[in-house]
DNA sequence: GTCTATAATTTGATAGAC
DNA sequence: GTCTATCAAATTATAGAC
C-alpha cells in the first residue's frame, strides 16, 4: 500500500511540475494535472488538499534547483577562475534539464513576492556570499583581475548562464532559426566561463 | 465624445498593461482591470470584446518594446564597439521603464508559441542580422576582436542587459538586500558594455 | 485508495435601461 | 457611452459509495 501511495504521489508531482511550469499557478488546471498523472480530480485532492498546497511543493523544489548552484558557487573554496568555470558548468547542466525553471520562479515571485521571502532562509547563502566577495576583492587588490563590484561579477555570471535558456522560446526564433540550439546551449558553458575570465583577467 | 472615448481607452490599456504584466493572461481578472481603469466590467467589454482581444493588443505593444532595441542594434551602421555601447544604453533605458516585459513576453510565449510567430514578421530583423554578423566576422579577421560566434556575442549582450532587470524580484533578495538596486541598475549600462568590450578586445 | 456525482465559487460575457 | 443585473461556462473542492 505504501508502495502505491508513493508511486501515485510521484506521478502527481511529475505531472504538476510540467504543467505548473508551463502554465503557471493561475493557468494550470487540476483536471489537466490529474489526467497527466493518470488519476481523477477527486483523488488528486485526496493527496493534496488544494491546488495551492500542490503548487507550493512544486515551487519550493524548483526554487532550490535554481538557487542551489549559486549557493554551491559561493561556498566553493577553489581558486577564483576555477570557481567561475564550475558554476558555469553546473548551471548549464541544471538549465539543460530544467530550462523552464527560471521563468517559472521569476514569474510566480513577482505575482506573489511573499513566496520567496518564505524560502530565503531555507537556502543559506550569506556566509558564502561574504567569502566570495572577499575572494574577489583580494583578486582585485593583488592585480589578478580588473576592478569590478563583486556582486556585479556574480550577477553577470548568472545572467550569462541562465538567460539564454530562459529566453530560448524567443531568441531561438531570432538568432538560431532553423538551427540546433540544443547543441549550441550544450557546449556553451565553456565559452561563457572563458568570456567572463577574458573580461576580468589582467 | 471622441475625446472621452480615447481617454477611456487609454485608461483601459494602462490598467491592462500593469495587470497582465504582473499576473499574465490566465491570472489577470477583467474585474481588476476595470477597477484599475475606473470603469465597470460591462464597459470594459464594450471597448474590447474579449479578454483575449485586450491581451493581444497589450502583448504586441510589449513585444515591440522588447525586440525594438535589438532591431535597432542590428541595423546600426556605427563602428562595432560604439554599437555595443549603444544597445546596452538603449536596453537599460527601456528595461528601467518596463522591467516586467521580458518575463511577460517569455512566459506567454512559452504558454502559446504561436503568439510570437505571428509577430515575428512585423519586426524586420533578418537584413540587420546579416550585416552585423558580417561586421563581427570582419572585426575578427582583422584582429580587432577575439574569435567568437556572432550570434553568441549578440546573445551575451542581450543576456547581460536584460536578465538583471527580469530577475530583480529574486536577485535583489540575494545580492542587493537592503540596498538601492535601482541605483545599481541605473548606472549599469556603461559597466556592462565595458565588461563585454574588455572580453572581446585584443 | 479510488471512483462518480455534485456542490460552491469564480469569472468572462451579455441584455437592456438610461 | 455607461451603468445594473444576470447568465452561462469553467473550475476548485467535497460527499459518499465501493
CSV table of C-alpha atoms (C1' of nucleotides) in Angstrom, one decimal:
chain,number,residue,atom,x,y,z
A,1,UNK,CA,0.0,0.0,0.0
A,2,UNK,CA,2.8,2.4,0.9
A,3,UNK,CA,4.4,1.5,-2.3
A,4,UNK,CA,1.4,2.5,-4.4
A,5,UNK,CA,0.9,5.6,-2.3
A,6,UNK,CA,4.4,6.8,-3.0
A,7,UNK,CA,4.2,6.0,-6.7
A,8,UNK,CA,0.9,7.9,-7.2
A,9,UNK,CA,2.3,10.8,-5.3
A,10,UNK,CA,5.4,10.8,-7.6
A,11,UNK,CA,3.1,10.7,-10.6
A,12,UNK,CA,1.2,13.7,-9.3
A,13,UNK,CA,4.3,15.7,-8.6
A,14,UNK,CA,5.8,14.9,-12.0
A,15,UNK,CA,2.6,16.0,-13.8
A,16,UNK,CA,2.3,19.1,-11.6
A,17,UNK,CA,5.9,20.1,-12.3
A,18,UNK,CA,5.4,20.0,-16.0
A,19,UNK,CA,2.0,21.8,-16.1
A,20,UNK,CA,2.7,24.4,-13.4
A,21,UNK,CA,6.0,25.2,-15.2
A,22,UNK,CA,4.3,25.7,-18.5
A,23,UNK,CA,1.1,27.5,-17.4
A,24,UNK,CA,1.8,28.9,-14.0
A,25,UNK,CA,-0.3,28.7,-10.9
A,26,UNK,CA,-3.3,30.6,-12.4
A,27,UNK,CA,-3.2,28.9,-15.8
A,28,UNK,CA,-2.8,25.3,-14.6
A,29,UNK,CA,-5.9,23.2,-14.3
A,30,UNK,CA,-6.3,20.5,-11.6
A,31,UNK,CA,-8.1,18.4,-14.2
A,32,UNK,CA,-5.1,18.5,-16.5
A,33,UNK,CA,-2.8,17.6,-13.8
A,34,UNK,CA,-5.0,14.7,-12.8
A,35,UNK,CA,-5.1,13.5,-16.4
A,36,UNK,CA,-1.4,13.7,-16.8
A,37,UNK,CA,-0.9,11.7,-13.5
A,38,UNK,CA,-3.4,9.1,-14.7
A,39,UNK,CA,-5.9,9.6,-11.9
A,40,UNK,CA,-9.0,11.7,-11.4
A,41,UNK,CA,-9.6,15.1,-9.7
A,42,UNK,CA,-11.0,13.7,-6.5
A,43,UNK,CA,-8.0,11.5,-5.9
A,44,UNK,CA,-5.7,14.4,-6.7
A,45,UNK,CA,-7.5,16.4,-4.0
A,46,UNK,CA,-7.2,13.4,-1.7
A,47,UNK,CA,-3.4,13.6,-2.0
A,48,UNK,CA,-3.1,17.4,-2.0
A,49,UNK,CA,-5.9,19.2,-0.3
A,50,UNK,CA,-5.7,22.2,-2.6
A,51,UNK,CA,-4.2,23.5,-5.8
A,52,UNK,CA,-2.3,26.0,-3.7
A,53,UNK,CA,-0.7,23.2,-1.5
A,54,UNK,CA,0.4,21.3,-4.5
A,55,UNK,CA,1.8,24.4,-6.1
A,56,UNK,CA,3.8,25.3,-3.0
A,57,UNK,CA,5.6,21.9,-3.1
A,58,UNK,CA,6.5,22.2,-6.7
A,59,UNK,CA,7.6,25.8,-6.3
A,60,UNK,CA,9.9,25.0,-3.4
A,61,UNK,CA,11.5,22.2,-5.3
A,62,UNK,CA,12.1,24.4,-8.4
A,63,UNK,CA,13.4,27.3,-6.3
A,64,UNK,CA,16.1,25.0,-4.7
A,65,UNK,CA,17.2,23.8,-8.1
A,66,UNK,CA,17.6,27.4,-9.2
A,67,UNK,CA,19.4,28.8,-6.2
A,68,UNK,CA,21.3,25.7,-5.3
A,69,UNK,CA,24.1,26.2,-7.8
A,70,UNK,CA,24.6,29.8,-6.7
A,71,UNK,CA,24.9,28.6,-3.1
A,72,UNK,CA,27.4,26.0,-4.1
A,73,UNK,CA,29.4,28.6,-6.0
A,74,UNK,CA,29.6,31.0,-3.1
A,75,UNK,CA,30.6,28.3,-0.7
A,76,UNK,CA,33.2,26.8,-3.0
A,77,UNK,CA,36.8,27.1,-1.7
A,78,UNK,CA,38.5,26.7,-5.1
A,79,UNK,CA,40.6,29.3,-6.8
A,80,UNK,CA,38.5,32.1,-8.4
A,81,UNK,CA,38.8,31.2,-12.1
A,82,UNK,CA,38.1,27.5,-11.3
A,83,UNK,CA,35.1,28.5,-9.3
A,84,UNK,CA,33.7,30.5,-12.2
A,85,UNK,CA,34.2,27.6,-14.5
A,86,UNK,CA,32.5,25.3,-12.0
A,87,UNK,CA,29.4,27.4,-11.6
A,88,UNK,CA,29.0,27.9,-15.4
A,89,UNK,CA,29.2,24.2,-15.9
A,90,UNK,CA,26.8,23.4,-13.1
A,91,UNK,CA,24.2,26.0,-14.2
A,92,UNK,CA,24.4,24.8,-17.8
A,93,UNK,CA,23.8,21.3,-16.7
A,94,UNK,CA,20.8,22.2,-14.5
A,95,UNK,CA,19.3,24.5,-17.0
A,96,UNK,CA,19.6,22.0,-19.8
A,97,UNK,CA,17.4,19.7,-17.7
A,98,UNK,CA,15.0,22.3,-16.3
A,99,UNK,CA,15.0,25.2,-18.8
A,100,UNK,CA,11.6,26.4,-17.7
A,101,UNK,CA,12.5,26.9,-14.1
A,102,UNK,CA,13.9,30.5,-14.2
A,103,UNK,CA,10.8,31.9,-15.8
A,104,UNK,CA,8.6,29.9,-13.6
A,105,UNK,CA,10.2,31.2,-10.4
A,106,UNK,CA,10.6,34.7,-11.5
A,107,UNK,CA,7.1,34.9,-12.6
A,108,UNK,CA,5.4,33.5,-9.6
A,109,UNK,CA,7.8,35.5,-7.5
A,110,UNK,CA,6.5,38.8,-9.0
A,111,UNK,CA,2.9,37.6,-8.7
A,112,UNK,CA,3.4,37.0,-5.0
A,113,UNK,CA,6.6,38.2,-3.6
A,114,UNK,CA,5.9,36.7,-0.2
A,115,UNK,CA,6.6,33.3,-1.7
A,116,UNK,CA,10.3,33.9,-2.0
A,117,UNK,CA,10.7,35.5,1.4
A,118,UNK,CA,9.5,32.3,3.0
A,119,UNK,CA,12.1,30.3,1.2
A,120,UNK,CA,15.0,32.7,1.5
A,121,UNK,CA,16.1,31.3,4.9
A,122,UNK,CA,16.0,27.7,3.8
A,123,UNK,CA,18.9,28.3,1.4
A,124,UNK,CA,21.8,29.5,3.5
A,125,UNK,CA,23.8,31.9,1.4
A,126,UNK,CA,25.0,34.8,3.5
A,127,UNK,CA,28.2,33.2,4.7
A,128,UNK,CA,29.4,32.1,1.3
A,129,UNK,CA,28.5,35.4,-0.2
A,130,UNK,CA,30.9,37.2,2.2
A,131,UNK,CA,33.6,34.7,1.5
A,132,UNK,CA,33.4,35.0,-2.3
A,133,UNK,CA,33.1,38.8,-2.2
A,134,UNK,CA,36.3,38.8,-0.1
A,135,UNK,CA,38.0,36.5,-2.6
A,136,UNK,CA,37.1,38.7,-5.5
A,137,UNK,CA,38.2,41.9,-3.7
A,138,UNK,CA,41.5,40.2,-2.9
A,139,UNK,CA,42.0,39.2,-6.5
A,140,UNK,CA,41.5,42.8,-7.5
A,141,UNK,CA,44.0,44.1,-4.9
A,142,UNK,CA,46.6,41.6,-5.9
A,143,UNK,CA,46.2,42.7,-9.5
A,144,UNK,CA,44.9,39.3,-10.7
A,145,UNK,CA,41.7,40.8,-12.1
A,146,UNK,CA,40.4,44.2,-13.0
A,147,UNK,CA,38.3,46.2,-10.6
A,148,UNK,CA,34.7,45.2,-10.5
A,149,UNK,CA,32.0,45.1,-7.9
A,150,UNK,CA,31.8,41.5,-6.6
A,151,UNK,CA,28.1,41.4,-6.7
A,152,UNK,CA,28.1,42.6,-10.3
A,153,UNK,CA,30.5,39.9,-11.3
A,154,UNK,CA,28.3,37.3,-9.7
A,155,UNK,CA,25.2,38.8,-11.4
A,156,UNK,CA,27.0,38.8,-14.8
A,157,UNK,CA,27.9,35.1,-14.4
A,158,UNK,CA,24.3,34.2,-13.6
A,159,UNK,CA,22.9,36.3,-16.4
A,160,UNK,CA,25.1,34.7,-19.0
A,161,UNK,CA,24.4,31.2,-17.6
A,162,UNK,CA,20.6,31.4,-17.2
A,163,UNK,CA,19.2,33.9,-19.6
A,164,UNK,CA,19.9,32.0,-22.9
A,165,UNK,CA,17.9,29.1,-21.6
A,166,UNK,CA,15.1,31.2,-20.2
A,167,UNK,CA,14.7,33.3,-23.3
A,168,UNK,CA,15.0,30.3,-25.7
A,169,UNK,CA,11.4,30.4,-26.9
A,170,UNK,CA,12.1,33.8,-28.3
A,171,UNK,CA,15.8,34.0,-29.0
A,172,UNK,CA,15.7,30.8,-30.9
A,173,UNK,CA,13.4,32.4,-33.4
A,174,UNK,CA,15.6,35.5,-33.8
A,175,UNK,CA,19.1,34.1,-33.7
A,176,UNK,CA,19.1,30.4,-34.3
A,177,UNK,CA,16.2,29.9,-36.5
A,178,UNK,CA,16.2,26.5,-38.2
A,179,UNK,CA,19.4,25.5,-36.4
A,180,UNK,CA,20.1,23.2,-33.5
A,181,UNK,CA,20.1,25.5,-30.5
A,182,UNK,CA,20.2,22.4,-28.2
A,183,UNK,CA,23.7,21.8,-29.5
A,184,UNK,CA,24.7,25.4,-29.1
A,185,UNK,CA,23.5,25.6,-25.5
A,186,UNK,CA,25.0,22.2,-24.6
A,187,UNK,CA,28.5,23.4,-25.4
A,188,UNK,CA,28.0,26.9,-24.2
A,189,UNK,CA,29.3,26.5,-20.6
A,190,UNK,CA,33.0,26.6,-21.5
A,191,UNK,CA,32.6,29.5,-23.8
A,192,UNK,CA,30.8,31.5,-21.2
A,193,UNK,CA,33.3,31.0,-18.5
A,194,UNK,CA,36.1,32.0,-20.9
A,195,UNK,CA,34.1,35.0,-22.0
A,196,UNK,CA,33.9,36.1,-18.4
A,197,UNK,CA,37.5,35.3,-17.5
A,198,UNK,CA,38.8,37.1,-20.6
A,199,UNK,CA,36.9,40.2,-19.4
A,200,UNK,CA,38.2,40.4,-15.9
A,201,UNK,CA,41.7,38.9,-16.3
A,202,UNK,CA,44.6,41.3,-16.4
B,1,UNK,CA,-17.2,62.4,-27.4
B,2,UNK,CA,-14.2,61.2,-29.3
B,3,UNK,CA,-12.0,62.8,-26.6
B,4,UNK,CA,-13.6,60.8,-23.9
B,5,UNK,CA,-13.5,57.6,-25.9
B,6,UNK,CA,-9.8,57.9,-26.4
B,7,UNK,CA,-9.2,58.8,-22.8
B,8,UNK,CA,-11.1,55.8,-21.5
B,9,UNK,CA,-9.4,53.6,-24.0
B,10,UNK,CA,-6.0,54.8,-22.8
B,11,UNK,CA,-7.1,54.2,-19.2
B,12,UNK,CA,-8.0,50.7,-20.0
B,13,UNK,CA,-4.8,50.0,-21.8
B,14,UNK,CA,-2.7,51.4,-19.0
B,15,UNK,CA,-4.5,49.2,-16.5
B,16,UNK,CA,-4.3,46.2,-18.7
B,17,UNK,CA,-0.5,46.6,-19.2
B,18,UNK,CA,0.1,46.7,-15.5
B,19,UNK,CA,-2.2,43.8,-14.6
B,20,UNK,CA,-1.4,41.5,-17.5
B,21,UNK,CA,2.3,42.1,-16.9
B,22,UNK,CA,2.0,41.2,-13.3
B,23,UNK,CA,-0.4,38.3,-13.4
B,24,UNK,CA,-0.3,37.0,-17.0
B,25,UNK,CA,-3.2,36.3,-19.3
B,26,UNK,CA,-4.6,33.5,-17.1
B,27,UNK,CA,-4.1,35.2,-13.8
B,28,UNK,CA,-5.5,38.6,-14.7
B,29,UNK,CA,-9.1,39.4,-13.9
B,30,UNK,CA,-11.3,41.6,-16.1
B,31,UNK,CA,-12.9,42.9,-12.9
B,32,UNK,CA,-9.5,44.0,-11.7
B,33,UNK,CA,-8.6,45.7,-14.9
B,34,UNK,CA,-12.0,47.5,-15.0
B,35,UNK,CA,-11.4,48.7,-11.4
B,36,UNK,CA,-7.9,50.0,-12.2
B,37,UNK,CA,-9.3,51.8,-15.2
B,38,UNK,CA,-12.1,53.4,-13.2
B,39,UNK,CA,-14.9,51.7,-15.1
B,40,UNK,CA,-17.0,48.6,-14.8
B,41,UNK,CA,-16.8,45.2,-16.5
B,42,UNK,CA,-19.6,45.8,-18.9
B,43,UNK,CA,-17.9,48.9,-20.3
B,44,UNK,CA,-14.6,47.2,-20.5
B,45,UNK,CA,-16.3,44.6,-22.7
B,46,UNK,CA,-17.8,47.4,-24.7
B,47,UNK,CA,-14.3,48.6,-25.6
B,48,UNK,CA,-12.7,45.3,-26.0
B,49,UNK,CA,-14.9,42.4,-26.9
B,50,UNK,CA,-13.0,39.8,-25.0
B,51,UNK,CA,-10.1,39.4,-22.6
B,52,UNK,CA,-8.2,37.7,-25.4
B,53,UNK,CA,-8.5,40.7,-27.7
B,54,UNK,CA,-7.4,43.1,-25.0
B,55,UNK,CA,-4.5,40.9,-24.2
B,56,UNK,CA,-3.3,40.7,-27.8
B,57,UNK,CA,-3.0,44.4,-28.0
B,58,UNK,CA,-1.0,44.6,-24.8
B,59,UNK,CA,1.2,41.7,-25.8
B,60,UNK,CA,2.0,43.2,-29.2
B,61,UNK,CA,3.0,46.5,-27.7
B,62,UNK,CA,5.3,44.9,-25.1
B,63,UNK,CA,6.8,42.6,-27.7
B,64,UNK,CA,7.8,45.6,-29.8
B,65,UNK,CA,9.4,47.3,-26.8
B,66,UNK,CA,11.5,44.2,-26.2
B,67,UNK,CA,12.6,43.4,-29.7
B,68,UNK,CA,12.9,47.0,-31.0
B,69,UNK,CA,16.3,47.7,-29.4
B,70,UNK,CA,17.7,44.6,-30.9
B,71,UNK,CA,16.5,45.5,-34.3
B,72,UNK,CA,18.0,49.0,-33.9
B,73,UNK,CA,21.3,47.5,-32.9
B,74,UNK,CA,21.4,45.1,-35.8
B,75,UNK,CA,20.6,47.9,-38.3
B,76,UNK,CA,23.0,50.4,-36.8
B,77,UNK,CA,25.8,51.4,-39.1
B,78,UNK,CA,28.2,52.6,-36.4
B,79,UNK,CA,31.6,51.1,-35.5
B,80,UNK,CA,31.3,47.8,-33.6
B,81,UNK,CA,32.3,49.0,-30.1
B,82,UNK,CA,30.1,52.1,-30.4
B,83,UNK,CA,27.2,49.8,-31.4
B,84,UNK,CA,27.7,47.7,-28.4
B,85,UNK,CA,27.6,50.7,-26.1
B,86,UNK,CA,24.5,52.0,-27.9
B,87,UNK,CA,22.5,48.8,-27.4
B,88,UNK,CA,23.5,48.5,-23.8
B,89,UNK,CA,22.4,52.0,-23.1
B,90,UNK,CA,19.2,51.6,-25.0
B,91,UNK,CA,18.2,48.4,-23.3
B,92,UNK,CA,19.0,49.7,-19.9
B,93,UNK,CA,16.8,52.7,-20.6
B,94,UNK,CA,13.9,50.6,-21.8
B,95,UNK,CA,14.2,48.0,-19.1
B,96,UNK,CA,14.3,50.6,-16.4
B,97,UNK,CA,10.9,51.8,-17.6
B,98,UNK,CA,9.4,48.4,-18.3
B,99,UNK,CA,11.3,45.8,-16.2
B,100,UNK,CA,8.4,43.3,-16.3
B,101,UNK,CA,8.3,43.0,-20.0
B,102,UNK,CA,10.9,40.3,-20.5
B,103,UNK,CA,9.2,37.8,-18.2
B,104,UNK,CA,5.8,38.7,-19.5
B,105,UNK,CA,6.8,38.0,-23.1
B,106,UNK,CA,8.8,34.9,-22.4
B,107,UNK,CA,6.1,33.5,-20.3
B,108,UNK,CA,3.2,34.0,-22.6
B,109,UNK,CA,5.4,32.9,-25.5
B,110,UNK,CA,6.0,29.5,-23.9
B,111,UNK,CA,2.4,29.2,-23.0
B,112,UNK,CA,1.4,29.8,-26.6
B,113,UNK,CA,4.3,29.8,-29.0
B,114,UNK,CA,2.0,30.7,-31.9
B,115,UNK,CA,1.7,34.2,-30.4
B,116,UNK,CA,5.3,35.1,-31.3
B,117,UNK,CA,5.2,33.5,-34.8
B,118,UNK,CA,2.5,36.0,-35.7
B,119,UNK,CA,4.6,38.9,-34.6
B,120,UNK,CA,7.9,37.8,-36.0
B,121,UNK,CA,7.3,39.2,-39.4
B,122,UNK,CA,6.3,42.6,-38.1
B,123,UNK,CA,9.7,43.3,-36.8
B,124,UNK,CA,12.1,43.1,-39.7
B,125,UNK,CA,15.4,41.8,-38.4
B,126,UNK,CA,17.0,39.5,-41.0
B,127,UNK,CA,18.8,42.1,-43.0
B,128,UNK,CA,20.4,43.8,-40.0
B,129,UNK,CA,21.3,40.4,-38.6
B,130,UNK,CA,23.4,39.6,-41.7
B,131,UNK,CA,25.0,43.0,-41.7
B,132,UNK,CA,26.0,42.8,-38.0
B,133,UNK,CA,27.2,39.2,-38.3
B,134,UNK,CA,29.4,40.3,-41.2
B,135,UNK,CA,30.7,43.2,-39.2
B,136,UNK,CA,31.7,41.0,-36.3
B,137,UNK,CA,33.3,38.4,-38.6
B,138,UNK,CA,35.3,41.2,-40.2
B,139,UNK,CA,36.4,42.5,-36.8
B,140,UNK,CA,37.7,39.0,-36.0
B,141,UNK,CA,39.6,38.6,-39.3
B,142,UNK,CA,41.3,42.0,-39.0
B,143,UNK,CA,42.4,41.1,-35.5
B,144,UNK,CA,40.3,43.7,-33.7
B,145,UNK,CA,38.5,41.2,-31.5
B,146,UNK,CA,38.9,37.6,-30.4
B,147,UNK,CA,37.1,34.9,-32.3
B,148,UNK,CA,33.5,34.4,-31.2
B,149,UNK,CA,30.4,33.3,-32.9
B,150,UNK,CA,28.5,36.5,-33.9
B,151,UNK,CA,25.2,35.1,-32.6
B,152,UNK,CA,26.8,34.2,-29.3
B,153,UNK,CA,28.2,37.7,-28.9
B,154,UNK,CA,24.7,39.2,-29.5
B,155,UNK,CA,23.1,36.7,-27.1
B,156,UNK,CA,25.7,37.6,-24.4
B,157,UNK,CA,24.9,41.3,-24.9
B,158,UNK,CA,21.2,40.8,-24.5
B,159,UNK,CA,21.6,38.5,-21.5
B,160,UNK,CA,23.7,41.0,-19.6
B,161,UNK,CA,21.4,43.8,-20.5
B,162,UNK,CA,18.1,42.2,-19.7
B,163,UNK,CA,18.4,39.4,-17.1
B,164,UNK,CA,19.3,41.7,-14.2
B,165,UNK,CA,16.0,43.5,-14.7
B,166,UNK,CA,14.0,40.4,-15.3
B,167,UNK,CA,15.4,38.6,-12.3
B,168,UNK,CA,15.3,41.5,-10.0
B,169,UNK,CA,12.5,40.2,-7.7
B,170,UNK,CA,14.9,37.4,-6.8
B,171,UNK,CA,18.4,38.7,-7.3
B,172,UNK,CA,17.6,41.7,-5.2
B,173,UNK,CA,17.0,39.5,-2.2
B,174,UNK,CA,20.2,37.5,-2.7
B,175,UNK,CA,22.7,40.1,-3.8
B,176,UNK,CA,21.5,43.6,-3.0
B,177,UNK,CA,19.3,43.0,0.1
B,178,UNK,CA,18.6,46.3,1.8
B,179,UNK,CA,20.4,48.3,-0.8
B,180,UNK,CA,19.3,50.5,-3.6
B,181,UNK,CA,19.3,48.2,-6.6
B,182,UNK,CA,17.5,50.9,-8.6
B,183,UNK,CA,20.7,53.0,-8.4
B,184,UNK,CA,22.8,49.9,-9.3
B,185,UNK,CA,20.8,49.1,-12.4
B,186,UNK,CA,20.6,52.8,-13.5
B,187,UNK,CA,24.3,53.1,-13.8
B,188,UNK,CA,24.9,49.6,-15.1
B,189,UNK,CA,24.8,50.2,-18.8
B,190,UNK,CA,28.3,51.6,-19.1
B,191,UNK,CA,29.8,48.9,-16.9
B,192,UNK,CA,28.1,46.2,-19.0
B,193,UNK,CA,29.4,47.5,-22.3
B,194,UNK,CA,32.9,47.8,-20.9
B,195,UNK,CA,32.6,44.3,-19.5
B,196,UNK,CA,31.8,43.0,-23.0
B,197,UNK,CA,34.4,45.0,-24.8
B,198,UNK,CA,37.1,44.0,-22.4
B,199,UNK,CA,36.3,40.4,-23.1
B,200,UNK,CA,36.5,40.6,-26.9
B,201,UNK,CA,39.0,43.3,-27.5
B,202,UNK,CA,42.6,42.2,-28.3
C,1,DG,C1',-7.2,4.5,-2.1
C,2,DT,C1',-10.1,5.3,-5.9
C,3,DC,C1',-14.1,6.4,-8.2
C,4,DT,C1',-18.9,9.0,-9.7
C,5,DA,C1',-21.6,12.7,-8.9
C,6,DT,C1',-22.4,17.2,-7.3
C,7,DA,C1',-21.9,21.3,-4.6
C,8,DA,C1',-19.9,26.0,-4.4
C,9,DT,C1',-17.5,29.7,-6.4
C,10,DT,C1',-15.4,32.3,-9.6
C,11,DT,C1',-15.4,34.8,-13.8
C,12,DG,C1',-15.9,36.1,-18.7
C,13,DA,C1',-19.5,37.8,-21.2
C,14,DT,C1',-24.2,39.8,-22.5
C,15,DA,C1',-29.1,42.1,-22.0
C,16,DG,C1',-31.3,46.0,-21.5
C,17,DA,C1',-32.3,50.6,-19.2
C,18,DC,C1',-30.7,55.2,-19.2
D,1,DG,C1',-21.1,55.6,-23.5
D,2,DT,C1',-22.1,54.0,-19.2
D,3,DC,C1',-24.4,51.5,-15.8
D,4,DT,C1',-27.1,47.4,-13.0
D,5,DA,C1',-28.4,42.9,-13.2
D,6,DT,C1',-27.8,38.4,-14.8
D,7,DC,C1',-26.5,34.4,-17.5
D,8,DA,C1',-23.5,30.6,-18.8
D,9,DA,C1',-19.4,28.3,-18.5
D,10,DA,C1',-15.5,26.8,-16.2
D,11,DT,C1',-13.2,25.1,-12.2
D,12,DT,C1',-11.9,24.1,-7.4
D,13,DA,C1',-13.4,21.3,-4.0
D,14,DT,C1',-16.2,17.8,-1.4
D,15,DA,C1',-19.7,14.0,-0.3
D,16,DG,C1',-20.4,9.5,-0.3
D,17,DA,C1',-20.3,4.7,-2.4
D,18,DC,C1',-17.2,0.9,-3.2
